Amino acid sequence: MTLSLAYSPCPNDTFAFHAMVHGLIDTEDLSFFVELADVEQMNIRATEEKYDVCKLSYYAFFFVCDRYAMLRSGSALGYNNGPLFVTRKESKELFNEDGSVNRRLPADLKIAVPGVMTTGALLLRVAYPECKNLTPVTFSQIEERVLSGEFDAGVLIHEGRFTYEGKGLKLIEDLGNFWQISTGDPIPLGGIAVSRKLNGEMQQKVNRVLRRSIEFAFKNPDLSKDYVCSNARELDADIQKKHIELFVNDYSIDIGEVGTDAVYSLYNKALEIEPKIIKRDNLFIL
């Protein structure tokens, strides 16, 4: 059976999916029609039920959890790996004289976010509820468009956390760290969702194959290097390695109890601030 599958070209995803889409593991007779796309593109297309299986921001998933269930394997979830809220180094109006952040930011601050349904956008709303002037921008353009002055600040995801300081940006808030301190939970960034139109047996099969692919990647990290590099935005091999190590971990193999608790904690916070979020008891495959 062939399933439509979408994930991002970022190193963590290409590392995780490499083995299963290149036939290096037992796929249990599954094959995949693969599309690589920006995370917000996948978030939007999931509302149209375009894919059988796709990477989704957890925030976006909460809007479509009646149509998709989250696999237990494949999540980008952990500590110290959340989105970063940044501005230009010369933007002194956002900081106090001692260099600390002004905790009450101007409501009209122009902020670039990597998509209004990304977890980064949700975390910004949680940490700075007064900031409402949010514009979706492709994640790879945010650094430059903040530096140019088009935006006062931006939320960085993916490789941006490794490059922003060298490009002249300054941290306002590590939004993942804000979440961790506030809740004690790891931050659920994104996961792999499967259509609820597929029966339970098929959903479990997809989960097994993905888990097998991730385990294979951990055991054979060099085999995916060419695939990772050919799709990555940042070509520096060290940055690609750091990216993978930060976002692919034990929670990616199986989200576990701590991980599922963190997802439900984020879900409950989203329900508080966004009336369009769908209420559902079970978010994961059974």
Phi, psi and omega in degrees: 000137179257129179245144173281133187224131179230135173210172185275162176279007182288152187305322181296322180285314182295326175298313184290322186268350187308309186295319185285330181270352178248013173068030182268355179225173174286115179263009178054044178069014173269142169233166189224134169266110193261136172231128175260131185209159173300147186301320181290329173299317178293321177302315182291316182293333177294330176295339177263004180056045184286329189246151170284321182221135181202153171286136177221143165299143179299323178299315178297322180302324182296338177280339186235018185289355171279340182250340179231149170244153181269133174291157178278341176256152172102358184286144168263101188208136179171195181254147174059035179223024184276174179297153180246133178262116189229164175215179175290148181299332182274002182280071186292338183293344181267359184233153175281172183300329180277004178092353178285158182287138171287111188292347177246098183274155178301136182294334183268010179304127180275116188237130175269127177239152184282028182130138184288345179255011177281156177297329177301318179295321178296315181296325176297317180296326179289315184283324183227075184298340179286342181276109184238350183272075186253134180237126178289131180222139175308130190307326184286349180260351190294316181305308184293325183283337170284316179300325181286346182093358178298325176237148178285330184202170180205160177254120183259139174231177177056226187292345183303329181293340180266347189239348192295320183295318180294341180265359176099023179253156182235142183284127169271312182203133167278104188291330175292319178295321176302316179296314182299316180294322182289324189242337186081001183263153167294162183263121177276108183273302181206166179210181180254117184258148180235142182297136176287353174290335176282141182289167184301322179297318179292320178300316179295325179296314178301318180296318179298317181295317179295316178301317179299321180294318180292317179297321177297318180298319178296323182281335184228061188297333183286337185292335183264000188301315182296318180295317179299311184295322183292343181247349186285149175283316177268121185274351179294120185297326180293320177294319178300318180296314179298321179300312181297314182296329182283323190253349177244117187210195181299328177295335180287330177287311172209131188293333175068178183292318179298318180294316181294322177299320180295320179297315180292329175295315177294322179299315180295324177293319178297322178298328181292325190249351183228107184293342182276354178295139182275133178272125180209142183285315183250122181261337185254161175299148183262000000 
